[in-house]
Short mmCIF file of C-alpha atoms in Angstrom, two decimals:
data_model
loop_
_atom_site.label_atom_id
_atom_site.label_comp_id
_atom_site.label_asym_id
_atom_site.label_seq_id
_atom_site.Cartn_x
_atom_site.Cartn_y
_atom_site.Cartn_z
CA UNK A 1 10.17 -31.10 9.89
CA UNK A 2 9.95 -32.41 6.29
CA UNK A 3 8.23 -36.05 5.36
CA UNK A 4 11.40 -37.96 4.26
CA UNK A 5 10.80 -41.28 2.96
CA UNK A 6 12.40 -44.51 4.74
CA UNK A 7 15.28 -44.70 2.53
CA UNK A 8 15.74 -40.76 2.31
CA UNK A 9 15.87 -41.07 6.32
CA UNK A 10 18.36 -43.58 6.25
CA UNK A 11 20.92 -41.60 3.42
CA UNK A 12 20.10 -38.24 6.06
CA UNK A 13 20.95 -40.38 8.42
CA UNK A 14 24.18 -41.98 7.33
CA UNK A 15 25.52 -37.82 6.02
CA UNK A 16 24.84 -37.01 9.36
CA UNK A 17 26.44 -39.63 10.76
CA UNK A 18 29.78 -39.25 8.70
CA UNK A 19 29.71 -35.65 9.15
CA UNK A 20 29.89 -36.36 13.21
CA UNK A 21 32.83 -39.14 12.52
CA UNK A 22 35.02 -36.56 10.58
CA UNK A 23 33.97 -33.80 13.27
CA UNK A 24 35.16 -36.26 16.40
CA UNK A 25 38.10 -34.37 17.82
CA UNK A 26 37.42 -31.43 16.08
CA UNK A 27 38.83 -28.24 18.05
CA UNK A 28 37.19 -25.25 15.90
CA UNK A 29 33.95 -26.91 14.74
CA UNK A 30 30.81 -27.50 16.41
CA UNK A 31 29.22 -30.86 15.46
CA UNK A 32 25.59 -29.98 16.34
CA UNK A 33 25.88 -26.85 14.88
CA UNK A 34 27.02 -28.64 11.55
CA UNK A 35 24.34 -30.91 11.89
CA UNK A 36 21.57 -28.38 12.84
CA UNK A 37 22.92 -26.34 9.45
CA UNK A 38 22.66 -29.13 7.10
CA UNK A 39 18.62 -30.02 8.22
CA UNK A 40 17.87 -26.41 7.63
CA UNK A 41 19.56 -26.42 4.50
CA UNK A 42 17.35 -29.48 3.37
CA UNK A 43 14.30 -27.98 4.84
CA UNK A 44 14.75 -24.70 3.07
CA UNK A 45 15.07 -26.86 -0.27
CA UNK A 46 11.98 -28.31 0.43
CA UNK A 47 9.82 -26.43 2.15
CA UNK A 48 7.06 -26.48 -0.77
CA UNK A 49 7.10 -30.55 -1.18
CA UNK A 50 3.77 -32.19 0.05
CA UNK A 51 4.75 -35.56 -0.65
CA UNK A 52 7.15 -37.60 1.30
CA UNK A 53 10.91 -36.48 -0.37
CA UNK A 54 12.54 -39.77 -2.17
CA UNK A 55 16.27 -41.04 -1.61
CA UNK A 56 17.11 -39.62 -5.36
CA UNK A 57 15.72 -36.02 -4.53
CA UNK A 58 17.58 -36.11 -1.11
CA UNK A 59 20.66 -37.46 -2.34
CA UNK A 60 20.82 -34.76 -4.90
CA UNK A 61 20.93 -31.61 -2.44
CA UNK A 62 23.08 -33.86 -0.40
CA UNK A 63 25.87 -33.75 -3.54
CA UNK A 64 25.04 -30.15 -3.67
CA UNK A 65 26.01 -29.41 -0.25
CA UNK A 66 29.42 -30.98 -0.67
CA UNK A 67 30.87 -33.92 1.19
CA UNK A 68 30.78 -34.97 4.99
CA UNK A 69 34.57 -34.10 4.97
CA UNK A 70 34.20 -30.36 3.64
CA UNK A 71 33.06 -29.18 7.43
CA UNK A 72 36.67 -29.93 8.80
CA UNK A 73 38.91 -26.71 8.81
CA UNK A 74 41.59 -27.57 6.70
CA UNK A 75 43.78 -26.41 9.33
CA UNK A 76 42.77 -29.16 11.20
CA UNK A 77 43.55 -31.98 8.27
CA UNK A 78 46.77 -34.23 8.59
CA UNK A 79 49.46 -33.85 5.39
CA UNK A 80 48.17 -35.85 3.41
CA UNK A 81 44.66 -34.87 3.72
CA UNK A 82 45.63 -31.22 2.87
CA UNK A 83 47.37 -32.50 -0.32
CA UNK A 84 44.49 -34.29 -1.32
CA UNK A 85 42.12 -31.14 -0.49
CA UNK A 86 44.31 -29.00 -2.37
CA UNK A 87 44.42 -31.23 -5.40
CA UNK A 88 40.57 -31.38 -5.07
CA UNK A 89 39.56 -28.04 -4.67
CA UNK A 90 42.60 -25.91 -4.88
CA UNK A 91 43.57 -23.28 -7.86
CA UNK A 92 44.46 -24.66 -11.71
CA UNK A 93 48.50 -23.69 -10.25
CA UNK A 94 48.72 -25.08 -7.40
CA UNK A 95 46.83 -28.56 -8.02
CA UNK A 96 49.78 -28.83 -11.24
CA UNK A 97 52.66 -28.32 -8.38
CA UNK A 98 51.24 -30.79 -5.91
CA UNK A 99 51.04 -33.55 -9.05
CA UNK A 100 54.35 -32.75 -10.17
CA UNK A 101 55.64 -32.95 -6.64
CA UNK A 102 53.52 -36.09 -6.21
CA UNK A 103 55.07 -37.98 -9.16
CA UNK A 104 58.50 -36.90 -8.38
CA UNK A 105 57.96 -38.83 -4.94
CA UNK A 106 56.35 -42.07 -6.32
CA UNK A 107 59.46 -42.36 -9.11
CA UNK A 108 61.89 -42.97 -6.36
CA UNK A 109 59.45 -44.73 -4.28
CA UNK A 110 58.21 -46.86 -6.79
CA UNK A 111 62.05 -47.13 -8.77
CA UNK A 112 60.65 -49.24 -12.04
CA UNK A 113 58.89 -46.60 -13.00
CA UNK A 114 61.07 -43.54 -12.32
CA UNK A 115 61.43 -43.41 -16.23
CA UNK A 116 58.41 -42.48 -16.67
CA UNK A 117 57.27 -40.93 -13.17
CA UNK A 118 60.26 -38.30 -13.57
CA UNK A 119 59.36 -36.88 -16.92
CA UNK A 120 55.96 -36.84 -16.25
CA UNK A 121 56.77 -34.81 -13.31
CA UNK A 122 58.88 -32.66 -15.31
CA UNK A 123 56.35 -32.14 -17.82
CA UNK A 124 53.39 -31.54 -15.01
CA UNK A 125 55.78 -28.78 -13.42
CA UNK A 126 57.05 -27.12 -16.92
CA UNK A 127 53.43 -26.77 -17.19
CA UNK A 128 52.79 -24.93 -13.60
CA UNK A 129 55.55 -22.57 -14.86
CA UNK A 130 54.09 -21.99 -18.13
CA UNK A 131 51.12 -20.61 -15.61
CA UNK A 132 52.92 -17.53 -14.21
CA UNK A 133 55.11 -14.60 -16.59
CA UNK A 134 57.26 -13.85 -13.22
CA UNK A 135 58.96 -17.39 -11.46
CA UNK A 136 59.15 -14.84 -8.40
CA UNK A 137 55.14 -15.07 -7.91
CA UNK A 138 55.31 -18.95 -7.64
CA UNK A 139 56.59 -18.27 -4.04
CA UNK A 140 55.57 -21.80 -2.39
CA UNK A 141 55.34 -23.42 -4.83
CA UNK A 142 58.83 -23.55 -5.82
CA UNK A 143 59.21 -25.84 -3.23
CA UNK A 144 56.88 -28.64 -5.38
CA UNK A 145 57.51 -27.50 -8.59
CA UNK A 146 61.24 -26.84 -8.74
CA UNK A 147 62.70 -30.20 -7.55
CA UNK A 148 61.80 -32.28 -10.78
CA UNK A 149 63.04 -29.42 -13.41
CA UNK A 150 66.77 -29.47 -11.48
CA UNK A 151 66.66 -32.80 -11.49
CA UNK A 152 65.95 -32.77 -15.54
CA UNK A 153 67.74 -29.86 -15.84
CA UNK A 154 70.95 -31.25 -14.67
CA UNK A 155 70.45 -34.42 -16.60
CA UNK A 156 70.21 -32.61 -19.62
CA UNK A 157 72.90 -30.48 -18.86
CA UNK A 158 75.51 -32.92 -18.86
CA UNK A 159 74.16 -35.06 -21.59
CA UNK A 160 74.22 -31.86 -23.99
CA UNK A 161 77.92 -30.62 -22.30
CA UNK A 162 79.02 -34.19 -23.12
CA UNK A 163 77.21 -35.94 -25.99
CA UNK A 164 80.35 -35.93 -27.77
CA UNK A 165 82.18 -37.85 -25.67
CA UNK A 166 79.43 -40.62 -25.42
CA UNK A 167 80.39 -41.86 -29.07
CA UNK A 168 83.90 -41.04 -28.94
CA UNK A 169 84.23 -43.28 -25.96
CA UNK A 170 83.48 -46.37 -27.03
CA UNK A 171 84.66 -45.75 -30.44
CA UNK A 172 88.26 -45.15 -29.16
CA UNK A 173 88.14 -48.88 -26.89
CA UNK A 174 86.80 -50.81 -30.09
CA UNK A 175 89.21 -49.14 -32.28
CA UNK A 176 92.28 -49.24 -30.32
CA UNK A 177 93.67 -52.57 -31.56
CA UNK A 178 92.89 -51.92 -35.04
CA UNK A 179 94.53 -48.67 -35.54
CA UNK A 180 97.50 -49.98 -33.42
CA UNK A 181 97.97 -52.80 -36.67
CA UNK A 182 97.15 -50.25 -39.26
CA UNK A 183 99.69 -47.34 -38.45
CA UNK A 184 101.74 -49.75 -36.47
CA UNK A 185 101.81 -48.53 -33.48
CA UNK A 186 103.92 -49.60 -30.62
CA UNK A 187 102.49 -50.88 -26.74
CA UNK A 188 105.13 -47.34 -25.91
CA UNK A 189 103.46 -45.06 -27.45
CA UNK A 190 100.68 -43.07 -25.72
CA UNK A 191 98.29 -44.06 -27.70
CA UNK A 192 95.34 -42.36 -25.32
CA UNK A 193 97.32 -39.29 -25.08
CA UNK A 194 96.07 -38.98 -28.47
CA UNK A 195 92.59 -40.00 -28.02
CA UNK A 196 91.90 -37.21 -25.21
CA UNK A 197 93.34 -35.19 -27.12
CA UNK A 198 90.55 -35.70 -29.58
CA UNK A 199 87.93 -36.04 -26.85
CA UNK A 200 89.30 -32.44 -26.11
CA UNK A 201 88.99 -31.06 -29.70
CA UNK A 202 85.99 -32.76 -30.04
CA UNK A 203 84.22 -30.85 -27.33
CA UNK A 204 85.95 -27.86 -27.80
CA UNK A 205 83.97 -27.41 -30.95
CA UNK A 206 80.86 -29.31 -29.85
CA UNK A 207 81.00 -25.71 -27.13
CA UNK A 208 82.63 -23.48 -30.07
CA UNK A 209 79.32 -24.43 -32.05
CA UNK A 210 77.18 -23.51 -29.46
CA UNK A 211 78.38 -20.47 -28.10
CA UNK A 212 77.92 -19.18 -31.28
CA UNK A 213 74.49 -20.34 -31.89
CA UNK A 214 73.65 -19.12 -27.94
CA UNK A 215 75.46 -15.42 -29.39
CA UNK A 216 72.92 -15.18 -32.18
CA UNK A 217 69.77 -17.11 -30.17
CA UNK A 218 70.23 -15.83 -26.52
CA UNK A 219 66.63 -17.36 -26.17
CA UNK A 220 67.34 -20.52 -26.46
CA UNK A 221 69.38 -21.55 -22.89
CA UNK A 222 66.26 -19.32 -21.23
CA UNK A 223 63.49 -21.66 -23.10
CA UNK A 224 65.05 -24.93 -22.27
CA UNK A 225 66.55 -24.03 -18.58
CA UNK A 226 63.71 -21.95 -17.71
CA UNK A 227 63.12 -20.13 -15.07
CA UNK A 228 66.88 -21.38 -13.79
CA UNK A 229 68.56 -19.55 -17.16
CA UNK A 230 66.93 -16.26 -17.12
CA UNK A 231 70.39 -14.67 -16.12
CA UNK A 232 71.97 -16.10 -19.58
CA UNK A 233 73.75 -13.27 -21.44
CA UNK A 234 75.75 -13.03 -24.26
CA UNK A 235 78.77 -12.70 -21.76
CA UNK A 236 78.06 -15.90 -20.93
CA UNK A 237 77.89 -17.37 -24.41
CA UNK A 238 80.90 -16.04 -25.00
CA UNK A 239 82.91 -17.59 -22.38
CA UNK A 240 81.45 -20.84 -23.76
CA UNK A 241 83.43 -19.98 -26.98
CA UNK A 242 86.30 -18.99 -25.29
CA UNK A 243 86.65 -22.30 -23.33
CA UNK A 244 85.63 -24.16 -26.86
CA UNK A 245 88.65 -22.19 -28.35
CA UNK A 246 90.87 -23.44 -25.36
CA UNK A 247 89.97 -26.96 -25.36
CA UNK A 248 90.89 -26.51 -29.26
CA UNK A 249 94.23 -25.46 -28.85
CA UNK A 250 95.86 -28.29 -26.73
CA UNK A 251 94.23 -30.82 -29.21
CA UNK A 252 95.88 -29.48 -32.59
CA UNK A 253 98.92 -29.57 -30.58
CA UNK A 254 99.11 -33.21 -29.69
CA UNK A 255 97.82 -34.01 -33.41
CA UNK A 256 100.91 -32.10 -34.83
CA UNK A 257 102.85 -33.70 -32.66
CA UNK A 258 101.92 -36.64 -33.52
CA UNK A 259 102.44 -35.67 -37.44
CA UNK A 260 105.56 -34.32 -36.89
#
């Protein structure tokens, strides 16, 4: 047996002691056995030394060997244990997906600060993707890293499907007196028959514009709506012309009606 010094005795003392605590219960793992591999471990270190060993030279084979916690099978380790193991010690990958996941949570737990937990855990889990060419390998990991980027994803979709509309809106309400006393127009006439009519031209060619830019950049959808866009073709681009064109038509209609 080694010489340990008082307070080198007392840090073995407390490992071993905390090793035994987070062994109690323990199905798979033999506590003495644990105990009887971490004094041969220290002997083996130093099995040279003549003097008594110090608490600063024990305590440093001690941080070597790892924490009291690292003997449990991590079979073995509550949830939220194995999501803090995994964070700790797991691959670059999977330690991204369990923070995204992990942010996503605490925005609607913690709701003043979804603002900023949500991106985040967008951002975190645009990252983990950036990590693999194929989506298909992420296999489990969908399940962390997926939920924030169809959250965003579907955000973002309607904001960009409607942006128009969130001018046009409020423009049409705070306008509707005045351009009933400019052009005179009667309480009869359907005044808001005209303005969706213009909400519908408007996003007609808000769509037109894109599906055009999506024909010449099929890319683009597939960057931004990653890994969820990867289908995008120029079949589809096209039908977003098409229903541009459509919601065109019905909109220069009313307005010549309305010249006429």
């Amino acid at each position: 047996m080694i010489n340990l010094s008082d307070s080198a005795k007392k840090c073995l003392d407390k490992y071993l002691q905390q090793v035994r605590t987070y062994l109690r219960g323990c199905r798979t793992v033999d506590a003495d056995e644990v105990e009887r591999n971490v004094i041969e471990h220290i002997e083996s270190e130093f099995e040279s030394a003549t003097a008594a060993i110090s608490f600063e030279e024990l305590d440093a084979v001690l941080q070597r060997l790892g924490s009291p916690r690292q003997w449990i099978p991590e079979e073995e380790l509550p949830w939220w244990r194995k999501v803090i193991f995994r964070l700790r010690t797991g691959p670059e990958d999977w330690r991204l997906a369990y923070i995204s996941f992990g942010l996503l949570i605490a925005g609607f737990v913690i709701l003043p600060s979804f603002i900023v937990l949500i991106p985040a855990s967008f951002i975190v889990a645009r990252a983990a993707l950036s990590e693999t060419e194929d989506p298909g390998q992420l296999k489990a990991q969908r399940w962390l890293i997926y939920p924030s980027l169809i959250i965003v994803y579907l955000v973002s979709l309607c904001f960009f499907l409607g942006l128009p509309l969130l001018g046009l809106i409020p423009l049409a309400y705070d306008l509707e007196h005045t351009i009933r006393a400019s052009y005179k127009i009667g309480d009869d006439t359907p005044y808001w028959l005209a303005v969706c009519s213009v909400f519908a031209g408007s996003l007609g060619l808000w769509w037109l514009i894109h599906g055009i830019v999506f024909l010449a950049r099929l890319n683009i959808p597939k960057v931004l709506f990653r890994p969820f866009a990867d289908w995008f073709s120029r079949k589809w681009a096209f039908v977003l012309l098409l229903i541009g064109l459509v919601l065109m038509i019905p909109s220069l209609g009313v307005g010549i009606w309305y010249v006429l």
